[in-house]
Tab-separated table of N, CA and C in Angstrom:
chain	number	residue	atom	x	y	z
F	1320	MET	N	150.491	51.937	187.455
F	1320	MET	CA	149.552	52.254	186.395
F	1320	MET	C	150.167	53.237	185.399
F	1321	ILE	N	150.749	54.335	185.869
F	1321	ILE	CA	151.356	55.314	184.970
F	1321	ILE	C	152.571	54.729	184.280
F	1322	ALA	N	153.339	53.898	184.956
F	1322	ALA	CA	154.529	53.294	184.343
F	1322	ALA	C	154.146	52.437	183.146
F	1323	SER	N	153.053	51.690	183.237
F	1323	SER	CA	152.647	50.863	182.099
F	1323	SER	C	152.032	51.706	180.986
F	1324	MET	N	151.362	52.802	181.339
F	1324	MET	CA	150.767	53.672	180.331
F	1324	MET	C	151.826	54.389	179.508
F	1325	LYS	N	152.882	54.823	180.132
F	1325	LYS	CA	153.853	55.648	179.417
F	1325	LYS	C	154.590	54.886	178.323
F	1326	GLU	N	154.615	53.573	178.396
F	1326	GLU	CA	155.319	52.791	177.384
F	1326	GLU	C	154.444	52.483	176.172
F	1327	THR	N	153.132	52.512	176.341
F	1327	THR	CA	152.266	52.060	175.251
F	1327	THR	C	151.370	53.143	174.668
F	1328	THR	N	151.147	54.229	175.373
F	1328	THR	CA	150.199	55.226	174.884
F	1328	THR	C	150.857	56.581	174.706
F	1329	MET	N	150.120	57.433	174.054
F	1329	MET	CA	150.599	58.796	173.893
F	1329	MET	C	150.147	59.625	175.081
F	1330	ALA	N	150.904	60.647	175.374
F	1330	ALA	CA	150.542	61.537	176.465
F	1330	ALA	C	149.537	62.587	175.996
F	1331	VAL	N	149.780	63.142	174.805
F	1331	VAL	CA	148.927	64.203	174.268
F	1331	VAL	C	148.748	63.980	172.767
F	1332	GLU	N	147.529	64.150	172.284
F	1332	GLU	CA	147.268	64.111	170.848
F	1332	GLU	C	146.714	65.472	170.432
F	1333	TRP	N	147.307	66.043	169.388
F	1333	TRP	CA	146.880	67.334	168.872
F	1333	TRP	C	146.204	67.151	167.524
F	1334	THR	N	145.133	67.905	167.298
F	1334	THR	CA	144.467	67.954	166.003
F	1334	THR	C	144.302	69.420	165.628
F	1335	ILE	N	144.840	69.778	164.468
F	1335	ILE	CA	144.715	71.143	163.960
F	1335	ILE	C	143.877	71.064	162.692
F	1336	THR	N	142.844	71.893	162.615
F	1336	THR	CA	141.932	71.878	161.478
F	1336	THR	C	141.924	73.241	160.802
F	1337	ILE	N	142.013	73.226	159.469
F	1337	ILE	CA	141.842	74.452	158.694
F	1337	ILE	C	140.652	74.224	157.777
F	1338	GLU	N	139.851	75.275	157.614
F	1338	GLU	CA	138.661	75.163	156.781
F	1338	GLU	C	138.569	76.387	155.888
F	1339	GLY	N	138.310	76.149	154.621
F	1339	GLY	CA	138.141	77.239	153.668
F	1339	GLY	C	136.856	77.052	152.889
F	1340	LYS	N	136.243	78.164	152.505
F	1340	LYS	CA	135.000	78.120	151.732
F	1340	LYS	C	135.146	79.105	150.576
F	1341	ASN	N	134.809	78.654	149.363
F	1341	ASN	CA	134.924	79.549	148.213
F	1341	ASN	C	133.569	80.151	147.852
F	1342	GLU	N	133.565	80.987	146.825
F	1342	GLU	CA	132.357	81.687	146.392
F	1342	GLU	C	131.277	80.736	145.883
F	1343	PHE	N	131.682	79.546	145.433
F	1343	PHE	CA	130.734	78.554	144.925
F	1343	PHE	C	130.097	77.745	146.052
F	1344	GLY	N	130.543	77.948	147.286
F	1344	GLY	CA	129.999	77.228	148.430
F	1344	GLY	C	130.730	75.945	148.774
F	1345	ASP	N	131.783	75.628	148.016
F	1345	ASP	CA	132.571	74.427	148.312
F	1345	ASP	C	133.391	74.658	149.577
F	1346	ILE	N	133.395	73.660	150.438
F	1346	ILE	CA	134.150	73.750	151.686
F	1346	ILE	C	135.292	72.750	151.647
F	1347	CYS	N	136.460	73.219	152.002
F	1347	CYS	CA	137.648	72.367	152.096
F	1347	CYS	C	138.059	72.319	153.563
F	1348	ARG	N	138.180	71.121	154.096
F	1348	ARG	CA	138.578	70.958	155.493
F	1348	ARG	C	139.749	69.989	155.537
F	1349	LYS	N	140.803	70.378	156.194
F	1349	LYS	CA	141.998	69.538	156.314
F	1349	LYS	C	142.380	69.454	157.788
F	1350	GLU	N	142.646	68.230	158.230
F	1350	GLU	CA	143.082	68.012	159.608
F	1350	GLU	C	144.498	67.483	159.625
F	1351	VAL	N	145.260	67.963	160.579
F	1351	VAL	CA	146.610	67.468	160.820
F	1351	VAL	C	146.625	66.953	162.251
F	1352	ARG	N	147.058	65.719	162.412
F	1352	ARG	CA	147.126	65.123	163.753
F	1352	ARG	C	148.554	64.710	164.057
F	1353	PHE	N	148.955	64.964	165.274
F	1353	PHE	CA	150.238	64.454	165.740
F	1353	PHE	C	150.135	64.256	167.242
F	1354	ASP	N	151.009	63.430	167.757
F	1354	ASP	CA	150.940	63.117	169.181
F	1354	ASP	C	152.315	63.237	169.815
F	1355	LYS	N	152.288	63.303	171.127
F	1355	LYS	CA	153.514	63.297	171.917
F	1355	LYS	C	153.465	62.091	172.830
F	1356	ARG	N	154.507	61.343	172.795
F	1356	ARG	CA	154.625	60.180	173.675
F	1356	ARG	C	155.159	60.638	175.032
F	1357	TRP	N	154.963	59.787	176.001
F	1357	TRP	CA	155.417	60.097	177.354
F	1357	TRP	C	156.917	60.359	177.408
F	1358	GLU	N	157.691	59.608	176.625
F	1358	GLU	CA	159.149	59.754	176.671
F	1358	GLU	C	159.565	61.181	176.317
F	1359	ARG	N	158.902	61.768	175.323
F	1359	ARG	CA	159.247	63.135	174.919
F	1359	ARG	C	158.938	64.130	176.024
F	1360	LEU	N	157.830	63.927	176.723
F	1360	LEU	CA	157.493	64.833	177.823
F	1360	LEU	C	158.472	64.689	178.981
F	1361	PHE	N	158.839	63.437	179.290
F	1361	PHE	CA	159.779	63.217	180.387
F	1361	PHE	C	161.157	63.783	180.069
F	1362	ASP	N	161.498	63.851	178.776
F	1362	ASP	CA	162.782	64.423	178.371
F	1362	ASP	C	162.741	65.947	178.329
F	1363	GLY	N	161.614	66.544	178.682
F	1363	GLY	CA	161.501	67.999	178.695
F	1363	GLY	C	161.118	68.594	177.357
F	1364	ASP	N	160.652	67.773	176.436
F	1364	ASP	CA	160.282	68.239	175.099
F	1364	ASP	C	158.855	68.788	175.140
F	1365	LEU	N	158.723	70.053	175.467
F	1365	LEU	CA	157.421	70.707	175.533
F	1365	LEU	C	157.246	71.618	174.325
F	1366	GLY	N	156.022	71.808	173.907
F	1366	GLY	CA	155.754	72.672	172.762
F	1366	GLY	C	155.960	71.935	171.449
F	1367	LEU	N	155.875	72.679	170.354
F	1367	LEU	CA	156.031	72.100	169.025
F	1367	LEU	C	157.502	72.035	168.642
F	1368	SER	N	157.889	70.926	168.055
F	1368	SER	CA	159.245	70.812	167.524
F	1368	SER	C	159.272	71.403	166.118
F	1369	ILE	N	160.450	71.565	165.571
F	1369	ILE	CA	160.572	72.047	164.196
F	1369	ILE	C	159.909	71.060	163.243
F	1370	GLU	N	160.089	69.767	163.495
F	1370	GLU	CA	159.454	68.750	162.642
F	1370	GLU	C	157.933	68.826	162.724
F	1371	ASP	N	157.389	69.050	163.924
F	1371	ASP	CA	155.938	69.220	164.058
F	1371	ASP	C	155.471	70.423	163.244
F	1372	GLY	N	156.194	71.526	163.340
F	1372	GLY	CA	155.846	72.737	162.599
F	1372	GLY	C	155.885	72.524	161.097
F	1373	LYS	N	156.892	71.800	160.617
F	1373	LYS	CA	156.995	71.517	159.182
F	1373	LYS	C	155.825	70.663	158.708
F	1374	LYS	N	155.461	69.670	159.505
F	1374	LYS	CA	154.343	68.792	159.145
F	1374	LYS	C	153.040	69.590	159.079
F	1375	ILE	N	152.831	70.467	160.042
F	1375	ILE	CA	151.623	71.290	160.078
F	1375	ILE	C	151.572	72.221	158.869
F	1376	MET	N	152.662	72.936	158.614
F	1376	MET	CA	152.679	73.901	157.516
F	1376	MET	C	152.559	73.233	156.151
F	1377	GLU	N	153.149	72.065	155.983
F	1377	GLU	CA	153.031	71.343	154.711
F	1377	GLU	C	151.578	70.954	154.440
F	1378	ALA	N	150.902	70.433	155.462
F	1378	ALA	CA	149.501	70.030	155.291
F	1378	ALA	C	148.602	71.243	155.044
F	1379	LEU	N	148.845	72.330	155.762
F	1379	LEU	CA	148.032	73.525	155.576
F	1379	LEU	C	148.257	74.140	154.195
F	1380	GLN	N	149.511	74.212	153.772
F	1380	GLN	CA	149.824	74.756	152.450
F	1380	GLN	C	149.182	73.904	151.356
F	1381	ASN	N	149.243	72.595	151.518
F	1381	ASN	CA	148.637	71.675	150.557
F	1381	ASN	C	147.137	71.943	150.444
F	1382	ALA	N	146.464	72.079	151.581
F	1382	ALA	CA	145.020	72.322	151.581
F	1382	ALA	C	144.686	73.658	150.929
F	1383	VAL	N	145.422	74.708	151.272
F	1383	VAL	CA	145.140	76.047	150.747
F	1383	VAL	C	145.374	76.103	149.240
F	1384	VAL	N	146.512	75.604	148.784
F	1384	VAL	CA	146.833	75.663	147.351
F	1384	VAL	C	145.847	74.830	146.536
F	1385	ASN	N	145.526	73.628	146.990
F	1385	ASN	CA	144.573	72.786	146.257
F	1385	ASN	C	143.197	73.440	146.161
F	1386	HIS	N	142.720	73.987	147.266
F	1386	HIS	CA	141.390	74.602	147.265
F	1386	HIS	C	141.364	75.850	146.379
F	1387	GLU	N	142.422	76.661	146.440
F	1387	GLU	CA	142.469	77.855	145.601
F	1387	GLU	C	142.568	77.487	144.119
F	1388	ALA	N	143.325	76.453	143.789
F	1388	ALA	CA	143.441	76.021	142.391
F	1388	ALA	C	142.110	75.474	141.877
F	1389	GLU	N	141.404	74.700	142.703
F	1389	GLU	CA	140.090	74.189	142.307
F	1389	GLU	C	139.096	75.331	142.103
F	1390	THR	N	139.145	76.327	142.986
F	1390	THR	CA	138.261	77.482	142.858
F	1390	THR	C	138.556	78.244	141.572
F	1391	TYR	N	139.831	78.438	141.272
F	1391	TYR	CA	140.223	79.127	140.046
F	1391	TYR	C	139.745	78.358	138.815
F	1392	SER	N	139.889	77.032	138.838
F	1392	SER	CA	139.430	76.213	137.712
F	1392	SER	C	137.921	76.339	137.518
F	1393	LEU	N	137.170	76.339	138.612
F	1393	LEU	CA	135.716	76.520	138.510
F	1393	LEU	C	135.375	77.895	137.944
F	1394	TYR	N	136.058	78.914	138.431
F	1394	TYR	CA	135.804	80.279	137.975
F	1394	TYR	C	136.055	80.413	136.474
F	1395	ARG	N	137.129	79.802	135.982
F	1395	ARG	CA	137.478	79.887	134.565
F	1395	ARG	C	136.479	79.134	133.683
F	1396	ARG	N	135.721	78.202	134.261
F	1396	ARG	CA	134.735	77.453	133.475
F	1396	ARG	C	133.444	78.230	133.267
F	1397	VAL	N	133.218	79.280	134.033
F	1397	VAL	CA	131.974	80.046	133.903
F	1397	VAL	C	132.071	80.959	132.685
F	1398	CYS	N	131.104	80.854	131.789
F	1398	CYS	CA	131.056	81.687	130.587
F	1398	CYS	C	130.723	83.125	130.995
F	1399	PRO	N	131.531	84.106	130.564
F	1399	PRO	CA	131.268	85.494	130.955
F	1399	PRO	C	129.997	86.071	130.319
F	1400	ASP	N	129.521	85.462	129.232
F	1400	ASP	CA	128.325	85.977	128.557
F	1400	ASP	C	127.031	85.418	129.143
F	1401	CYS	N	126.931	84.084	129.225
F	1401	CYS	CA	125.670	83.470	129.672
F	1401	CYS	C	125.735	82.949	131.111
F	1402	HIS	N	126.915	82.994	131.733
F	1402	HIS	CA	127.117	82.596	133.133
F	1402	HIS	C	126.773	81.135	133.414
F	1403	THR	N	126.951	80.272	132.412
F	1403	THR	CA	126.798	78.832	132.619
F	1403	THR	C	128.182	78.190	132.562
F	1404	PHE	N	128.262	76.962	133.050
F	1404	PHE	CA	129.545	76.254	133.006
F	1404	PHE	C	129.827	75.771	131.588
F	1405	ARG	N	131.050	75.981	131.148
F	1405	ARG	CA	131.495	75.494	129.846
F	1405	ARG	C	132.041	74.082	130.013
F	1406	ALA	N	132.113	73.362	128.901
F	1406	ALA	CA	132.653	71.998	128.919
F	1406	ALA	C	134.157	72.032	129.205
F	1407	VAL	N	134.653	70.964	129.793
F	1407	VAL	CA	136.081	70.856	130.082
F	1407	VAL	C	136.806	70.417	128.820
F	1408	LYS	N	137.835	71.165	128.444
F	1408	LYS	CA	138.618	70.855	127.247
F	1408	LYS	C	139.683	69.816	127.547
F	1409	ASP	N	140.421	70.023	128.608
F	1409	ASP	CA	141.442	69.055	129.015
F	1409	ASP	C	141.728	69.225	130.499
F	1410	CYS	N	142.460	68.282	131.019
F	1410	CYS	CA	142.844	68.306	132.430
F	1410	CYS	C	144.356	68.131	132.484
F	1411	THR	N	145.049	69.165	132.916
F	1411	THR	CA	146.503	69.180	132.907
F	1411	THR	C	147.038	69.136	134.329
F	1412	THR	N	148.061	68.323	134.553
F	1412	THR	CA	148.713	68.289	135.862
F	1412	THR	C	149.846	69.301	135.867
F	1413	ARG	N	149.829	70.160	136.857
F	1413	ARG	CA	150.887	71.151	137.020
F	1413	ARG	C	151.603	70.874	138.329
F	1414	ARG	N	152.910	71.017	138.306
F	1414	ARG	CA	153.705	70.831	139.521
F	1414	ARG	C	154.099	72.203	140.059
F	1415	ILE	N	153.835	72.401	141.333
F	1415	ILE	CA	154.109	73.678	141.978
F	1415	ILE	C	155.003	73.435	143.184
F	1416	ARG	N	156.051	74.232	143.295
F	1416	ARG	CA	156.911	74.190	144.484
F	1416	ARG	C	156.578	75.390	145.345
F	1417	THR	N	156.222	75.126	146.583
F	1417	THR	CA	155.972	76.203	147.531
F	1417	THR	C	157.100	76.201	148.554
F	1418	VAL	N	157.037	77.122	149.469
F	1418	VAL	CA	158.048	77.187	150.520
F	1418	VAL	C	158.038	75.914	151.354
F	1419	PHE	N	156.864	75.318	151.538
F	1419	PHE	CA	156.721	74.201	152.454
F	1419	PHE	C	156.683	72.830	151.792
F	1420	CYS	N	156.303	72.754	150.520
F	1420	CYS	CA	156.174	71.436	149.901
F	1420	CYS	C	156.079	71.554	148.383
F	1421	ARG	N	156.094	70.409	147.723
F	1421	ARG	CA	155.863	70.314	146.284
F	1421	ARG	C	154.488	69.703	146.074
F	1422	LEU	N	153.739	70.260	145.134
F	1422	LEU	CA	152.381	69.791	144.887
F	1422	LEU	C	152.190	69.472	143.416
F	1423	ALA	N	151.348	68.503	143.140
F	1423	ALA	CA	150.924	68.203	141.771
F	1423	ALA	C	149.429	68.487	141.704
F	1424	LEU	N	149.042	69.470	140.895
F	1424	LEU	CA	147.645	69.889	140.798
F	1424	LEU	C	147.086	69.537	139.434
F	1425	LYS	N	145.849	69.075	139.409
F	1425	LYS	CA	145.158	68.826	138.143
F	1425	LYS	C	144.236	70.009	137.892
F	1426	LEU	N	144.533	70.760	136.836
F	1426	LEU	CA	143.737	71.930	136.487
F	1426	LEU	C	142.964	71.655	135.212
F	1427	GLU	N	141.710	72.098	135.199
F	1427	GLU	CA	140.857	71.895	134.036
F	1427	GLU	C	140.821	73.164	133.197
F	1428	ASN	N	140.939	73.009	131.894
F	1428	ASN	CA	140.778	74.120	130.960
F	1428	ASN	C	139.430	73.976	130.282
F	1429	ALA	N	138.718	75.080	130.165
F	1429	ALA	CA	137.373	75.054	129.589
F	1429	ALA	C	137.408	75.456	128.121
F	1430	VAL	N	136.361	75.060	127.412
F	1430	VAL	CA	136.187	75.426	126.007
F	1430	VAL	C	135.267	76.638	125.954
F	1431	VAL	N	135.686	77.689	125.256
F	1431	VAL	CA	134.817	78.859	125.111
F	1431	VAL	C	133.763	78.576	124.053
F	1432	SER	N	132.725	79.382	124.038
F	1432	SER	CA	131.602	79.115	123.137
F	1432	SER	C	131.999	79.146	121.665
F	1433	ALA	N	133.046	79.901	121.308
F	1433	ALA	CA	133.486	79.953	119.913
F	1433	ALA	C	134.354	78.756	119.549
F	1434	GLY	N	134.672	77.914	120.528
F	1434	GLY	CA	135.460	76.717	120.259
F	1434	GLY	C	136.940	76.865	120.535
F	1435	PHE	N	137.360	78.007	121.012
F	1435	PHE	CA	138.770	78.205	121.333
F	1435	PHE	C	139.005	77.894	122.800
F	1436	GLY	N	140.188	77.333	123.137
F	1436	GLY	CA	140.515	77.015	124.524
F	1436	GLY	C	141.044	78.222	125.261
F	1437	ILE	N	140.919	78.172	126.560
F	1437	ILE	CA	141.440	79.248	127.409
F	1437	ILE	C	142.868	78.948	127.767
């Protein structure tokens, strides 16, 4: 029974979840899943490998940077005088290189009440 299982199934599946909540009440949840096959366990491969760590950190960094950028964009849309949301002027894609990965973020610029962009 175990001999047939080790060839077709995983021995262990890991799920790591990160969750962030901003001042506006938006929740960002990101899951990273990876598994270990029986062969890796039989070879003595216990714990996280460097590749597992890189995959985890890349996904977590992606989630954190995206959520923080979205929060910043929302914050910049709030009018400091009347505290309502201003109209979106444009949506610009910015490329960011972090220690763990490269990201392409779409940031919104708002129009101020006098008609000038931020």
